[in-house]
Short mmCIF file of C-alpha atoms in Angstrom, two decimals:
data_model
loop_
_atom_site.label_atom_id
_atom_site.label_comp_id
_atom_site.label_asym_id
_atom_site.label_seq_id
_atom_site.Cartn_x
_atom_site.Cartn_y
_atom_site.Cartn_z
CA UNK F 1 147.95 140.55 135.95
CA UNK F 2 150.41 141.32 133.21
CA UNK F 3 149.52 141.04 129.55
CA UNK F 4 151.53 137.81 129.29
CA UNK F 5 149.57 136.32 132.19
CA UNK F 6 146.34 137.30 130.44
CA UNK F 7 147.44 135.55 127.25
CA UNK F 8 148.54 132.51 129.26
CA UNK F 9 145.18 132.32 131.00
CA UNK F 10 143.38 132.72 127.68
CA UNK F 11 145.50 129.88 126.29
CA UNK F 12 144.68 127.75 129.33
CA UNK F 13 140.95 128.37 128.82
CA UNK F 14 141.34 127.41 125.17
CA UNK F 15 143.12 124.21 126.20
CA UNK F 16 140.40 123.38 128.71
CA UNK F 17 137.74 123.95 126.05
CA UNK F 18 139.62 121.71 123.61
CA UNK F 19 139.84 118.92 126.20
CA UNK F 20 136.38 119.17 127.74
CA UNK F 21 134.11 120.31 124.92
CA UNK F 22 135.89 119.28 121.72
CA UNK F 23 137.52 116.06 123.04
CA UNK F 24 140.95 116.91 121.68
CA UNK F 25 143.18 114.26 123.23
CA UNK F 26 146.35 115.84 121.85
CA UNK F 27 146.24 118.54 124.54
CA UNK F 28 147.54 117.39 127.89
CA UNK F 29 147.81 118.98 131.31
CA UNK F 30 151.61 118.75 131.18
CA UNK F 31 151.67 120.43 127.78
CA UNK F 32 149.50 123.31 129.03
CA UNK F 33 151.68 123.79 132.10
CA UNK F 34 154.94 123.65 130.14
CA UNK F 35 153.80 126.06 127.41
CA UNK F 36 151.68 128.50 129.41
CA UNK F 37 152.75 128.48 133.05
CA UNK F 38 156.29 127.01 133.26
CA UNK F 39 157.11 129.08 136.37
CA UNK F 40 154.21 127.74 138.44
CA UNK F 41 154.68 124.72 140.67
CA UNK F 42 152.73 121.62 139.65
CA UNK F 43 150.49 122.07 142.71
CA UNK F 44 149.69 125.72 141.92
CA UNK F 45 149.09 124.92 138.25
CA UNK F 46 146.77 122.05 139.18
CA UNK F 47 144.78 124.38 141.47
CA UNK F 48 144.51 127.02 138.72
CA UNK F 49 143.49 124.38 136.15
CA UNK F 50 140.79 122.95 138.42
CA UNK F 51 139.46 126.40 139.32
CA UNK F 52 139.26 127.53 135.68
CA UNK F 53 137.76 124.22 134.56
CA UNK F 54 135.06 124.51 137.22
CA UNK F 55 134.28 128.11 136.35
CA UNK F 56 134.15 127.36 132.61
CA UNK F 57 131.89 124.35 133.22
CA UNK F 58 129.54 126.51 135.31
CA UNK F 59 129.41 129.20 132.62
CA UNK F 60 128.86 126.70 129.79
CA UNK F 61 126.32 124.49 131.56
CA UNK F 62 124.21 127.55 132.41
CA UNK F 63 124.70 128.91 128.86
CA UNK F 64 125.21 132.31 130.48
CA UNK F 65 124.40 135.47 128.61
CA UNK F 66 126.69 138.42 129.25
CA UNK F 67 124.61 139.90 132.08
CA UNK F 68 124.58 136.56 133.90
CA UNK F 69 128.29 136.15 133.20
CA UNK F 70 129.09 139.57 134.65
CA UNK F 71 127.11 138.85 137.81
CA UNK F 72 128.67 135.39 138.16
CA UNK F 73 132.23 136.63 137.68
CA UNK F 74 131.69 139.59 140.03
CA UNK F 75 130.58 137.11 142.70
CA UNK F 76 133.66 134.98 141.96
CA UNK F 77 135.97 137.96 142.44
CA UNK F 78 134.43 138.70 145.85
CA UNK F 79 134.71 135.11 147.12
CA UNK F 80 137.58 134.17 149.36
CA UNK F 81 140.03 132.22 147.18
CA UNK F 82 138.02 133.38 144.16
CA UNK F 83 139.44 134.90 141.01
CA UNK F 84 141.17 138.21 140.37
CA UNK F 85 139.34 140.94 138.43
CA UNK F 86 141.91 140.55 135.63
CA UNK F 87 141.04 136.86 135.39
CA UNK F 88 137.35 137.80 135.19
CA UNK F 89 138.16 140.07 132.27
CA UNK F 90 139.98 137.26 130.46
CA UNK F 91 137.09 134.87 131.14
CA UNK F 92 134.58 137.40 129.78
CA UNK F 93 136.60 137.90 126.60
CA UNK F 94 137.07 134.14 126.19
CA UNK F 95 133.35 133.42 126.62
CA UNK F 96 132.45 136.18 124.17
CA UNK F 97 134.68 134.57 121.53
CA UNK F 98 133.86 130.90 122.18
CA UNK F 99 130.29 130.76 123.50
CA UNK F 100 128.68 129.71 120.21
CA UNK F 101 131.18 126.90 119.48
CA UNK F 102 131.01 125.51 123.02
CA UNK F 103 127.21 125.66 123.02
CA UNK F 104 127.04 123.83 119.67
CA UNK F 105 129.45 121.19 120.97
CA UNK F 106 127.31 120.62 124.08
CA UNK F 107 124.16 120.34 121.98
CA UNK F 108 125.80 117.87 119.59
CA UNK F 109 127.07 115.77 122.49
CA UNK F 110 123.58 115.56 123.95
CA UNK F 111 122.03 114.05 120.82
CA UNK F 112 121.56 110.30 121.06
CA UNK F 113 119.61 109.67 117.90
CA UNK F 114 119.32 111.10 114.44
CA UNK F 115 118.09 114.65 114.20
CA UNK F 116 116.21 116.48 111.49
CA UNK F 117 118.71 118.26 109.28
CA UNK F 118 116.35 119.51 106.63
CA UNK F 119 112.73 119.34 105.56
CA UNK F 120 111.37 120.10 102.11
CA UNK F 121 107.88 119.72 100.74
CA UNK F 122 105.70 120.40 97.75
CA UNK F 123 102.13 119.78 96.59
CA UNK F 124 101.52 117.86 93.38
CA UNK F 125 98.41 116.76 91.50
CA UNK F 126 98.05 113.08 90.74
CA UNK F 127 97.87 112.51 87.01
CA UNK F 128 97.82 108.72 87.03
CA UNK F 129 96.16 106.27 89.35
CA UNK F 130 94.59 102.82 89.37
CA UNK F 131 91.37 104.46 90.47
CA UNK F 132 89.78 107.20 88.40
CA UNK F 133 88.50 109.16 91.42
CA UNK F 134 92.11 109.77 92.59
CA UNK F 135 93.20 111.60 89.44
CA UNK F 136 93.73 115.37 89.86
CA UNK F 137 93.73 115.13 93.65
CA UNK F 138 96.39 117.08 95.53
CA UNK F 139 99.20 115.11 97.15
CA UNK F 140 101.79 116.51 99.54
CA UNK F 141 105.32 115.19 99.04
CA UNK F 142 107.46 115.62 102.16
CA UNK F 143 111.17 114.83 102.25
CA UNK F 144 112.98 114.61 105.60
CA UNK F 145 116.77 114.61 105.85
CA UNK F 146 117.87 112.80 109.01
CA UNK F 147 121.33 112.20 110.42
CA UNK F 148 123.87 112.41 113.18
CA UNK F 149 126.98 114.54 113.22
CA UNK F 150 129.80 113.37 111.00
CA UNK F 151 127.56 110.78 109.34
CA UNK F 152 125.93 110.67 105.95
CA UNK F 153 122.30 111.75 105.86
CA UNK F 154 119.35 109.43 105.40
CA UNK F 155 116.30 110.59 103.49
CA UNK F 156 112.69 109.73 104.19
CA UNK F 157 110.08 110.58 101.57
CA UNK F 158 106.37 110.68 102.45
CA UNK F 159 103.36 111.03 100.18
CA UNK F 160 100.29 112.38 101.97
CA UNK F 161 96.78 112.81 100.64
CA UNK F 162 94.48 115.55 101.92
CA UNK F 163 93.12 113.56 104.86
CA UNK F 164 96.65 112.55 105.97
CA UNK F 165 97.78 116.19 105.77
CA UNK F 166 94.81 117.21 107.94
CA UNK F 167 95.66 114.47 110.46
CA UNK F 168 99.27 115.62 110.52
CA UNK F 169 98.27 119.24 111.04
CA UNK F 170 95.94 118.21 113.87
CA UNK F 171 98.74 116.28 115.59
CA UNK F 172 101.17 119.19 115.17
CA UNK F 173 98.59 121.51 116.73
CA UNK F 174 98.23 119.12 119.68
CA UNK F 175 102.00 119.02 120.11
CA UNK F 176 102.21 122.82 119.97
CA UNK F 177 99.46 123.14 122.59
CA UNK F 178 101.21 120.62 124.86
CA UNK F 179 104.52 122.47 124.58
CA UNK F 180 102.79 125.78 125.28
CA UNK F 181 101.05 124.33 128.33
CA UNK F 182 104.34 122.97 129.66
CA UNK F 183 106.14 126.24 128.97
CA UNK F 184 103.65 128.30 130.94
CA UNK F 185 103.52 125.96 133.94
CA UNK F 186 107.30 125.85 134.43
#
């Protein structure tokens, strides 16, 4: 594959990523064909587009590291009607440059609800209270920043006394143990 073909394929992969992972509606199939592969018939371009889209989806959905990618692309080059070794090289270079952005896009698309953006905390001593026995007792102040992408954050502020902190720590320990148990059984 000539250098121009490599750049055209890289541009096609970028266009596919813009359409599929970044939802850029300005990029169309006709635009990609006209700018990158004007000499290909519509049928041949469609076949190339579908093949590259499928390969890129497989790579992204498996979140392949570079060893997995190399094995996957080697298998693709050996398949009948697979890809050429030069195309595998372009795919490897593309994935190296765009893996992080595509992964972040997939993660952001999979979020349905608010997520924790930030957590800050401190411990204060109460200096005033309606009850005398609560003065000079430690109090944990926890601030959670919650939000979705492209939306303004919401803040939740909690005040926890010593027994509430202990309950929280106990629950977090239970959650950690549950996650560990599930991780080792999978």
